[in-house]
Amino acid sequence: MTKATLHETSLFLSEAQLRAELKKCEYCQEKPCLEACPAHCSPADFIKAVVVGLPSDYQRAASLIMGKNPLGGICGQVCPDFHCMAACVHRKLDGAVEIPQVQATIIQRAKELGVMPQFAAPEPTGKKVAVIGGGPAGLAAAGALAQAGHGVTLLERGDKLGGMCLCIPDFRLEKSVLESDIDWLLGLGKIEVRTGQAVDDARALLADHDAVVVATGLWSPIKPGIPGEEFCLGAVDLLLDPAAHDFTGKTVAVLGGGATAYDCAVTALKRGATRVEMLCLEKLSEMPLTDKEARDLWESGVDVTGRTRVTAISGINGEVAALALEKVRLSEGAETFALSAIEPVSGSAYNRTDVHTVVLAIGLRPDFPRVEDPRVIYAGDVVEGPTTVVEASAAGKNAALAVEALFAAAPAPTFPRSATGKVKGKLQIPGYNFRPV
């Protein structure tokens, strides 16, 4: 794969590809793919629903997806291979069914055919709920609460909804899919959207709302505390507005070894960088990437330098001038990678002057103040730490269930955990109505 054609492949399946994947599904009685989905969506069912391929089949399949996960189109494009695909019985035979791409294609076809399901208009309850944060968890919570009949005020401090999905590059998530999923979700009930609305105190909203859901996500960058880190470009700054950054003729170093660092590295290449290098503590085999991400990284032209730590950055007139680095290794007796097991290699310090830009992509932390009030419910990454979009959607649905329990004066619900340790959401949005085809 050359730099010129990097990640230019379609995010949807062709008709022939879709048919091949549909035929692979065994429609297992146990449905392990269902149990592996954090949003409790059943790939086996939506795959069988669309086999004939009529517009009404796409409508039914889309209803099965969106009834469990109101961000179904988004998740189809960005879901990793360690949820439903990891549970597919074909994984150890001829390769798992490409479930996320099948899902993405079904939702896209339903949109193109004009057969996206219309859900039943809920009976108003008279209750009002404020949702802080317009990312995946906040959107899912708003949709589920609106379908329960509550009035929802969705507050987003940015100028558009989407949250961290806005940072996912176009080569992984088409913005038209993000926008159309959000537009569909906002039609689930009475949802008032207020963008550009920063909230400092969740309790203040209780003056005119019966409950508050805080789904503000992770936005504050984790900084390594090294001298000169102020010369770094933040990952969120780059990914939110890549067009504002021109790396033509430059060498870019990305600090970090995860999916966000990978996105930054490929984005820098697309923005004209002559050379991009990821500097990380992990070896290539230890980087927390999906199989597809690791394969794409291998083919992208991005260099990876593992077991390396940046100890200082120096600059001139606001520009990076030099990096001080050292090699690291796992402590004696450590069998797997962990930050606590990293130690410097004596005598391995060295300097580099060939890097023009350093992107900091080692992680994010919450920046919203937490309050203790039973009417304020927290959901998504602000509670769970960094998760996938489908896990955030599940967390948003669970927050809606917690609000329902609050209104019913019932004990707070407990939720099962997925294989990755994140909450699973089994709330189904209430019934749907089909439009005539």
Short mmCIF file of C-alpha atoms in Angstrom, two decimals:
data_model
loop_
_atom_site.label_atom_id
_atom_site.label_comp_id
_atom_site.label_asym_id
_atom_site.label_seq_id
_atom_site.Cartn_x
_atom_site.Cartn_y
_atom_site.Cartn_z
CA MET A 1 0.00 0.00 0.00
CA THR A 2 1.60 3.25 -1.10
CA LYS A 3 1.30 6.53 0.70
CA ALA A 4 -0.77 7.91 -2.17
CA THR A 5 -3.45 5.24 -1.76
CA LEU A 6 -3.29 4.91 2.02
CA HIS A 7 -6.64 3.88 3.53
CA GLU A 8 -8.62 4.71 0.39
CA THR A 9 -10.56 1.43 0.50
CA SER A 10 -14.35 1.54 0.94
CA LEU A 11 -15.78 1.30 4.43
CA PHE A 12 -18.82 -0.53 3.03
CA LEU A 13 -19.11 -3.96 1.43
CA SER A 14 -19.96 -4.45 -2.21
CA GLU A 15 -23.04 -6.56 -3.01
CA ALA A 16 -20.84 -9.60 -3.72
CA GLN A 17 -18.86 -9.11 -0.51
CA LEU A 18 -22.04 -8.67 1.52
CA ARG A 19 -23.59 -11.85 0.09
CA ALA A 20 -20.42 -13.82 0.87
CA GLU A 21 -20.43 -12.66 4.50
CA LEU A 22 -24.16 -13.36 4.90
CA LYS A 23 -23.69 -16.93 3.68
CA LYS A 24 -20.93 -17.49 6.24
CA CYS A 25 -23.21 -16.93 9.23
CA GLU A 26 -24.28 -20.20 10.87
CA TYR A 27 -27.13 -18.60 12.84
CA CYS A 28 -25.88 -20.38 15.94
CA GLN A 29 -28.50 -21.39 18.49
CA GLU A 30 -26.39 -19.94 21.32
CA LYS A 31 -25.69 -16.69 19.38
CA PRO A 32 -22.25 -16.01 20.89
CA CYS A 33 -22.01 -12.83 18.79
CA LEU A 34 -25.06 -11.45 20.63
CA GLU A 35 -23.56 -12.18 24.04
CA ALA A 36 -20.28 -10.55 23.00
CA CYS A 37 -21.88 -7.28 21.88
CA PRO A 38 -21.78 -4.63 24.63
CA ALA A 39 -25.03 -3.13 23.29
CA HIS A 40 -26.66 -6.60 23.18
CA CYS A 41 -27.34 -6.34 19.47
CA SER A 42 -27.75 -9.69 17.68
CA PRO A 43 -25.68 -10.00 14.48
CA ALA A 44 -27.15 -13.44 13.81
CA ASP A 45 -30.65 -11.98 13.70
CA PHE A 46 -29.95 -8.91 11.59
CA ILE A 47 -27.87 -11.01 9.18
CA LYS A 48 -30.70 -13.52 8.65
CA ALA A 49 -33.24 -10.69 8.37
CA VAL A 50 -31.49 -9.26 5.29
CA VAL A 51 -30.66 -12.47 3.42
CA VAL A 52 -33.32 -12.04 0.70
CA GLY A 53 -32.24 -8.45 0.12
CA LEU A 54 -35.60 -6.70 -0.41
CA PRO A 55 -36.01 -3.12 0.83
CA SER A 56 -38.31 -4.42 3.57
CA ASP A 57 -35.54 -6.81 4.65
CA TYR A 58 -33.08 -3.94 5.00
CA GLN A 59 -35.73 -2.09 6.98
CA ARG A 60 -36.23 -4.99 9.37
CA ALA A 61 -32.50 -5.60 9.76
CA ALA A 62 -31.90 -1.90 10.42
CA SER A 63 -34.66 -1.91 13.05
CA LEU A 64 -33.02 -4.84 14.82
CA ILE A 65 -29.71 -2.95 14.88
CA MET A 66 -30.97 0.51 15.80
CA GLY A 67 -33.41 -0.89 18.38
CA LYS A 68 -30.43 -2.11 20.37
CA ASN A 69 -27.81 0.45 19.39
CA PRO A 70 -29.01 3.87 18.17
CA LEU A 71 -25.49 4.51 16.85
CA GLY A 72 -25.59 1.43 14.63
CA GLY A 73 -24.12 3.02 11.50
CA ILE A 74 -21.21 4.55 13.40
CA CYS A 75 -20.43 1.33 15.25
CA GLY A 76 -20.55 -0.60 11.99
CA GLN A 77 -17.62 1.45 10.74
CA VAL A 78 -15.52 1.69 13.90
CA CYS A 79 -16.27 -1.40 16.03
CA PRO A 80 -13.09 -3.38 16.75
CA ASP A 81 -12.61 -7.09 16.17
CA PHE A 82 -12.57 -8.05 19.85
CA HIS A 83 -16.33 -7.89 20.50
CA CYS A 84 -18.73 -9.85 18.26
CA MET A 85 -16.09 -10.97 15.74
CA ALA A 86 -14.01 -12.55 18.51
CA ALA A 87 -17.00 -14.71 19.45
CA CYS A 88 -17.86 -15.81 15.89
CA VAL A 89 -17.57 -19.58 15.49
CA HIS A 90 -15.82 -19.09 12.15
CA ARG A 91 -12.94 -17.18 13.70
CA LYS A 92 -10.73 -20.26 14.14
CA LEU A 93 -11.88 -21.88 10.91
CA ASP A 94 -11.91 -19.61 7.87
CA GLY A 95 -12.06 -16.26 9.63
CA ALA A 96 -14.90 -14.55 11.47
CA VAL A 97 -17.84 -13.01 9.66
CA GLU A 98 -17.00 -9.34 9.08
CA ILE A 99 -19.90 -8.34 11.32
CA PRO A 100 -19.16 -4.61 11.74
CA GLN A 101 -18.86 -4.07 7.98
CA VAL A 102 -22.04 -6.07 7.40
CA GLN A 103 -23.79 -3.85 9.94
CA ALA A 104 -22.41 -0.66 8.39
CA THR A 105 -23.52 -1.78 4.93
CA ILE A 106 -27.04 -2.70 6.09
CA ILE A 107 -27.56 0.69 7.73
CA GLN A 108 -26.12 2.53 4.72
CA ARG A 109 -28.39 0.61 2.31
CA ALA A 110 -31.42 1.32 4.53
CA LYS A 111 -30.59 5.03 4.44
CA GLU A 112 -30.11 5.02 0.67
CA LEU A 113 -33.37 3.11 0.14
CA GLY A 114 -35.25 5.46 2.47
CA VAL A 115 -36.33 2.60 4.73
CA MET A 116 -34.70 3.47 8.03
CA PRO A 117 -37.17 2.39 10.74
CA GLN A 118 -39.40 4.94 12.39
CA PHE A 119 -39.82 4.23 16.07
CA ALA A 120 -43.08 4.62 17.96
CA ALA A 121 -43.83 8.06 19.38
CA PRO A 122 -43.66 7.71 23.16
CA GLU A 123 -46.31 8.86 25.61
CA PRO A 124 -44.94 11.90 27.51
CA THR A 125 -44.19 11.24 31.16
CA GLY A 126 -43.82 14.87 32.20
CA LYS A 127 -40.30 14.18 33.47
CA LYS A 128 -37.31 16.18 32.25
CA VAL A 129 -33.72 14.94 32.09
CA ALA A 130 -30.59 16.94 31.27
CA VAL A 131 -27.80 15.08 29.49
CA ILE A 132 -24.38 16.75 29.62
CA GLY A 133 -22.18 15.73 26.72
CA GLY A 134 -23.09 15.03 23.10
CA GLY A 135 -20.75 12.10 22.53
CA PRO A 136 -21.77 8.44 22.07
CA ALA A 137 -22.78 7.83 25.70
CA GLY A 138 -24.73 11.08 25.95
CA LEU A 139 -26.45 10.51 22.60
CA ALA A 140 -27.46 6.94 23.49
CA ALA A 141 -28.75 8.07 26.88
CA ALA A 142 -30.74 10.88 25.25
CA GLY A 143 -32.26 8.52 22.68
CA ALA A 144 -33.27 5.91 25.24
CA LEU A 145 -34.69 8.51 27.63
CA ALA A 146 -36.65 10.19 24.83
CA GLN A 147 -38.11 6.81 23.80
CA ALA A 148 -39.19 6.33 27.43
CA GLY A 149 -41.25 9.51 27.05
CA HIS A 150 -39.08 11.91 29.02
CA GLY A 151 -38.19 15.37 27.81
CA VAL A 152 -34.43 15.53 27.22
CA THR A 153 -32.17 18.57 27.17
CA LEU A 154 -28.89 17.59 25.49
CA LEU A 155 -26.12 20.01 26.41
CA GLU A 156 -22.87 20.06 24.41
CA ARG A 157 -20.11 22.60 25.02
CA GLY A 158 -18.80 22.27 21.46
CA ASP A 159 -20.50 23.57 18.35
CA LYS A 160 -21.64 20.14 17.13
CA LEU A 161 -22.66 16.75 18.47
CA GLY A 162 -20.50 13.65 18.22
CA GLY A 163 -18.00 13.97 21.03
CA MET A 164 -14.87 11.90 20.52
CA CYS A 165 -16.38 10.48 17.30
CA LEU A 166 -15.47 13.84 15.76
CA CYS A 167 -11.83 12.89 16.34
CA ILE A 168 -12.09 9.64 14.38
CA PRO A 169 -10.44 10.28 11.00
CA ASP A 170 -12.47 10.12 7.80
CA PHE A 171 -10.60 7.02 6.65
CA ARG A 172 -12.18 5.14 9.56
CA LEU A 173 -15.53 6.93 9.98
CA GLU A 174 -17.28 8.83 7.23
CA LYS A 175 -18.70 12.07 8.63
CA SER A 176 -21.91 11.56 6.63
CA VAL A 177 -22.52 8.36 8.63
CA LEU A 178 -21.90 10.18 11.92
CA GLU A 179 -24.25 13.00 10.96
CA SER A 180 -27.05 10.77 9.63
CA ASP A 181 -26.96 8.51 12.71
CA ILE A 182 -27.22 11.55 14.97
CA ASP A 183 -30.08 13.01 12.90
CA TRP A 184 -31.94 9.69 13.15
CA LEU A 185 -31.38 9.45 16.91
CA LEU A 186 -32.69 12.98 17.52
CA GLY A 187 -36.00 11.86 16.03
CA LEU A 188 -36.60 9.28 18.76
CA GLY A 189 -38.57 11.67 20.95
CA LYS A 190 -38.51 15.07 22.56
CA ILE A 191 -34.82 16.02 22.54
CA GLU A 192 -33.79 19.66 22.75
CA VAL A 193 -30.19 20.19 21.65
CA ARG A 194 -28.15 23.08 23.03
CA THR A 195 -24.67 23.30 21.52
CA GLY A 196 -22.09 25.80 22.73
CA GLN A 197 -23.49 25.22 26.20
CA ALA A 198 -20.80 24.67 28.82
CA VAL A 199 -21.90 23.33 32.21
CA ASP A 200 -19.80 23.76 35.34
CA ASP A 201 -22.14 22.31 37.98
CA ALA A 202 -24.44 19.39 37.21
CA ARG A 203 -26.52 20.08 40.31
CA ALA A 204 -27.54 23.50 38.99
CA LEU A 205 -29.53 21.76 36.27
CA LEU A 206 -31.70 20.04 38.88
CA ALA A 207 -33.53 23.32 39.38
CA ASP A 208 -35.57 22.61 36.25
CA HIS A 209 -34.79 18.94 35.52
CA ASP A 210 -35.72 15.81 37.45
CA ALA A 211 -32.38 14.09 36.81
CA VAL A 212 -29.03 14.73 35.13
CA VAL A 213 -26.86 12.34 33.14
CA VAL A 214 -23.20 13.31 32.94
CA ALA A 215 -21.52 11.85 29.85
CA THR A 216 -18.71 14.32 29.32
CA GLY A 217 -16.08 11.81 28.25
CA LEU A 218 -12.31 12.27 28.38
CA TRP A 219 -10.86 15.47 26.97
CA SER A 220 -7.95 16.57 29.15
CA PRO A 221 -4.64 15.21 27.79
CA ILE A 222 -2.47 13.11 30.06
CA LYS A 223 0.95 14.73 30.06
CA PRO A 224 4.17 12.86 30.84
CA GLY A 225 5.60 15.74 32.89
CA ILE A 226 8.77 16.01 30.83
CA PRO A 227 10.63 19.30 30.27
CA GLY A 228 9.46 21.00 27.09
CA GLU A 229 6.16 19.15 26.71
CA GLU A 230 4.53 22.51 25.96
CA PHE A 231 6.08 22.24 22.47
CA CYS A 232 3.87 19.21 21.72
CA LEU A 233 0.75 19.30 19.57
CA GLY A 234 -2.18 17.61 21.30
CA ALA A 235 -3.79 14.60 19.64
CA VAL A 236 -7.30 16.06 20.01
CA ASP A 237 -6.20 19.35 18.44
CA LEU A 238 -4.85 17.47 15.42
CA LEU A 239 -7.73 15.04 14.99
CA LEU A 240 -10.54 17.56 15.51
CA ASP A 241 -9.21 19.82 12.76
CA PRO A 242 -6.56 18.08 10.64
CA ALA A 243 -6.95 20.63 7.84
CA ALA A 244 -5.50 23.28 10.16
CA HIS A 245 -2.15 21.47 10.23
CA ASP A 246 0.27 21.26 7.32
CA PHE A 247 3.23 18.93 7.81
CA THR A 248 4.57 19.17 4.27
CA GLY A 249 8.28 18.35 4.22
CA LYS A 250 8.38 17.71 7.97
CA THR A 251 9.29 14.78 10.18
CA VAL A 252 6.59 14.12 12.77
CA ALA A 253 7.03 12.08 15.95
CA VAL A 254 3.92 10.75 17.70
CA LEU A 255 4.30 9.85 21.38
CA GLY A 256 2.05 6.89 22.16
CA GLY A 257 1.30 3.39 20.96
CA GLY A 258 -2.49 3.09 20.97
CA ALA A 259 -5.27 3.63 18.45
CA THR A 260 -5.31 7.41 18.93
CA ALA A 261 -1.57 7.60 18.30
CA TYR A 262 -2.09 5.46 15.19
CA ASP A 263 -4.82 7.84 13.97
CA CYS A 264 -2.51 10.80 14.55
CA ALA A 265 0.36 9.14 12.69
CA VAL A 266 -1.71 8.32 9.61
CA THR A 267 -3.33 11.77 9.68
CA ALA A 268 0.11 13.38 9.72
CA LEU A 269 1.06 11.34 6.66
CA LYS A 270 -2.08 12.47 4.91
CA ARG A 271 -1.27 16.08 5.83
CA GLY A 272 2.01 15.91 3.94
CA ALA A 273 4.60 14.70 6.43
CA THR A 274 7.73 13.32 4.78
CA ARG A 275 8.27 10.87 7.63
CA VAL A 276 6.17 9.87 10.63
CA GLU A 277 7.49 7.86 13.55
CA MET A 278 5.61 6.51 16.55
CA LEU A 279 7.74 6.55 19.70
CA CYS A 280 6.29 4.22 22.31
CA LEU A 281 7.14 2.15 25.35
CA GLU A 282 5.58 -0.97 23.84
CA LYS A 283 7.02 -3.27 21.23
CA LEU A 284 4.98 -3.57 18.04
CA SER A 285 3.44 -6.84 19.27
CA GLU A 286 2.35 -5.20 22.54
CA MET A 287 0.65 -2.14 21.08
CA PRO A 288 -3.09 -2.06 22.00
CA LEU A 289 -4.32 -2.19 18.41
CA THR A 290 -6.84 -4.40 16.67
CA ASP A 291 -5.57 -6.84 14.05
CA LYS A 292 -6.77 -4.51 11.29
CA GLU A 293 -5.14 -1.46 12.86
CA ALA A 294 -1.86 -3.34 13.30
CA ARG A 295 -1.99 -4.53 9.70
CA ASP A 296 -2.80 -1.07 8.36
CA LEU A 297 -0.03 0.44 10.47
CA TRP A 298 2.41 -2.10 9.07
CA GLU A 299 1.43 -1.12 5.52
CA SER A 300 1.10 2.62 6.08
CA GLY A 301 4.71 3.72 5.92
CA VAL A 302 4.68 4.90 9.55
CA ASP A 303 7.85 3.93 11.44
CA VAL A 304 7.47 2.43 14.91
CA THR A 305 10.24 2.74 17.46
CA GLY A 306 9.37 0.73 20.56
CA ARG A 307 10.90 0.52 24.02
CA THR A 308 11.74 4.23 23.76
CA ARG A 309 10.95 7.08 26.12
CA VAL A 310 11.24 10.81 25.40
CA THR A 311 12.83 12.46 28.44
CA ALA A 312 12.92 16.08 27.28
CA ILE A 313 11.94 18.32 24.38
CA SER A 314 13.72 21.54 23.54
CA GLY A 315 12.48 24.22 21.19
CA ILE A 316 13.25 27.56 19.60
CA ASN A 317 10.58 30.20 18.91
CA GLY A 318 7.83 27.74 19.75
CA GLU A 319 9.15 25.05 17.38
CA VAL A 320 10.64 21.67 18.31
CA ALA A 321 14.43 21.73 18.01
CA ALA A 322 15.60 18.50 19.66
CA LEU A 323 14.45 15.44 21.55
CA ALA A 324 16.24 13.69 24.38
CA LEU A 325 15.42 9.97 24.48
CA GLU A 326 16.39 6.79 26.25
CA LYS A 327 15.75 3.11 25.67
CA VAL A 328 13.68 1.19 28.19
CA ARG A 329 13.05 -2.48 28.98
CA LEU A 330 10.79 -4.62 31.08
CA SER A 331 11.96 -5.19 34.64
CA GLU A 332 13.45 -8.56 35.44
CA GLY A 333 10.71 -11.09 36.01
CA ALA A 334 8.01 -9.09 34.19
CA GLU A 335 6.19 -11.31 31.71
CA THR A 336 3.81 -8.82 30.12
CA PHE A 337 4.00 -5.12 29.32
CA ALA A 338 2.91 -2.70 32.04
CA LEU A 339 3.93 0.87 32.78
CA SER A 340 4.97 -0.21 36.26
CA ALA A 341 7.33 -2.81 34.75
CA ILE A 342 9.28 -0.33 32.60
CA GLU A 343 12.82 0.66 33.58
CA PRO A 344 15.49 2.67 31.73
CA VAL A 345 18.43 0.99 30.03
CA SER A 346 21.63 2.37 31.56
CA GLY A 347 23.78 4.36 29.11
CA SER A 348 21.11 4.38 26.37
CA ALA A 349 20.34 8.13 26.38
CA TYR A 350 20.65 9.89 23.03
CA ASN A 351 19.49 13.07 21.26
CA ARG A 352 17.73 13.73 17.96
CA THR A 353 17.46 16.93 15.96
CA ASP A 354 15.59 15.62 12.92
CA VAL A 355 12.04 15.97 14.32
CA HIS A 356 10.02 19.07 13.48
CA THR A 357 6.70 18.30 15.22
CA VAL A 358 5.83 16.15 18.23
CA VAL A 359 2.25 14.96 18.73
CA LEU A 360 1.30 13.91 22.26
CA ALA A 361 -1.11 10.94 22.16
CA ILE A 362 -0.59 8.96 25.35
CA GLY A 363 -4.12 9.28 26.73
CA LEU A 364 -6.88 11.49 28.10
CA ARG A 365 -8.55 11.99 31.46
CA PRO A 366 -11.89 13.50 32.57
CA ASP A 367 -12.08 17.22 33.26
CA PHE A 368 -15.63 17.52 34.62
CA PRO A 369 -16.10 17.97 38.39
CA ARG A 370 -17.89 15.06 40.06
CA VAL A 371 -20.67 15.69 42.55
CA GLU A 372 -22.41 13.25 44.88
CA ASP A 373 -26.16 13.39 44.29
CA PRO A 374 -28.42 10.40 43.56
CA ARG A 375 -30.15 12.43 40.85
CA VAL A 376 -26.85 12.92 38.98
CA ILE A 377 -25.83 9.79 37.07
CA TYR A 378 -22.48 9.34 35.34
CA ALA A 379 -22.04 7.33 32.17
CA GLY A 380 -19.50 6.42 29.51
CA ASP A 381 -15.80 7.14 29.44
CA VAL A 382 -16.00 9.62 32.32
CA VAL A 383 -16.71 6.55 34.50
CA GLU A 384 -15.26 3.62 32.56
CA GLY A 385 -12.12 5.19 31.12
CA PRO A 386 -11.42 4.94 27.39
CA THR A 387 -13.86 2.59 25.66
CA THR A 388 -15.14 1.79 22.18
CA VAL A 389 -18.14 3.61 20.71
CA VAL A 390 -20.38 0.58 21.19
CA GLU A 391 -19.40 0.32 24.85
CA ALA A 392 -20.16 4.02 25.29
CA SER A 393 -23.55 3.47 23.64
CA ALA A 394 -24.23 0.60 26.04
CA ALA A 395 -23.24 2.80 28.98
CA GLY A 396 -25.64 5.51 27.80
CA LYS A 397 -28.51 3.03 27.66
CA ASN A 398 -27.64 1.83 31.14
CA ALA A 399 -27.69 5.43 32.37
CA ALA A 400 -31.25 5.67 31.02
CA LEU A 401 -32.15 2.54 33.00
CA ALA A 402 -30.65 4.12 36.12
CA VAL A 403 -32.81 7.21 35.57
CA GLU A 404 -35.88 4.99 35.18
CA ALA A 405 -35.02 3.29 38.48
CA LEU A 406 -34.63 6.71 40.10
CA PHE A 407 -38.06 7.82 38.90
CA ALA A 408 -39.60 4.54 40.09
CA ALA A 409 -37.87 4.88 43.48
CA ALA A 410 -36.36 1.47 42.82
CA PRO A 411 -32.87 0.28 43.79
CA ALA A 412 -30.13 1.34 41.42
CA PRO A 413 -29.65 -1.36 38.75
CA THR A 414 -26.45 -3.33 38.37
CA PHE A 415 -25.09 -4.23 34.96
CA PRO A 416 -23.07 -7.13 33.58
CA ARG A 417 -19.62 -6.58 32.16
CA SER A 418 -18.26 -7.37 28.73
CA ALA A 419 -15.16 -9.44 28.07
CA THR A 420 -13.13 -6.22 28.14
CA GLY A 421 -14.46 -5.34 31.58
CA LYS A 422 -16.77 -2.55 30.42
CA VAL A 423 -20.48 -2.29 31.15
CA LYS A 424 -22.94 -4.00 28.85
CA GLY A 425 -26.30 -2.43 27.96
CA LYS A 426 -29.32 -4.70 27.46
CA LEU A 427 -32.02 -2.02 27.31
CA GLN A 428 -33.89 -2.19 24.02
CA ILE A 429 -35.41 1.02 22.71
CA PRO A 430 -39.18 0.36 22.72
CA GLY A 431 -41.04 -0.86 19.64
CA TYR A 432 -40.70 0.50 16.14
CA ASN A 433 -43.07 1.21 13.26
CA PHE A 434 -42.23 0.27 9.68
CA ARG A 435 -42.73 2.81 6.95
CA PRO A 436 -44.46 1.54 3.80
CA VAL A 437 -41.95 0.44 1.19
#
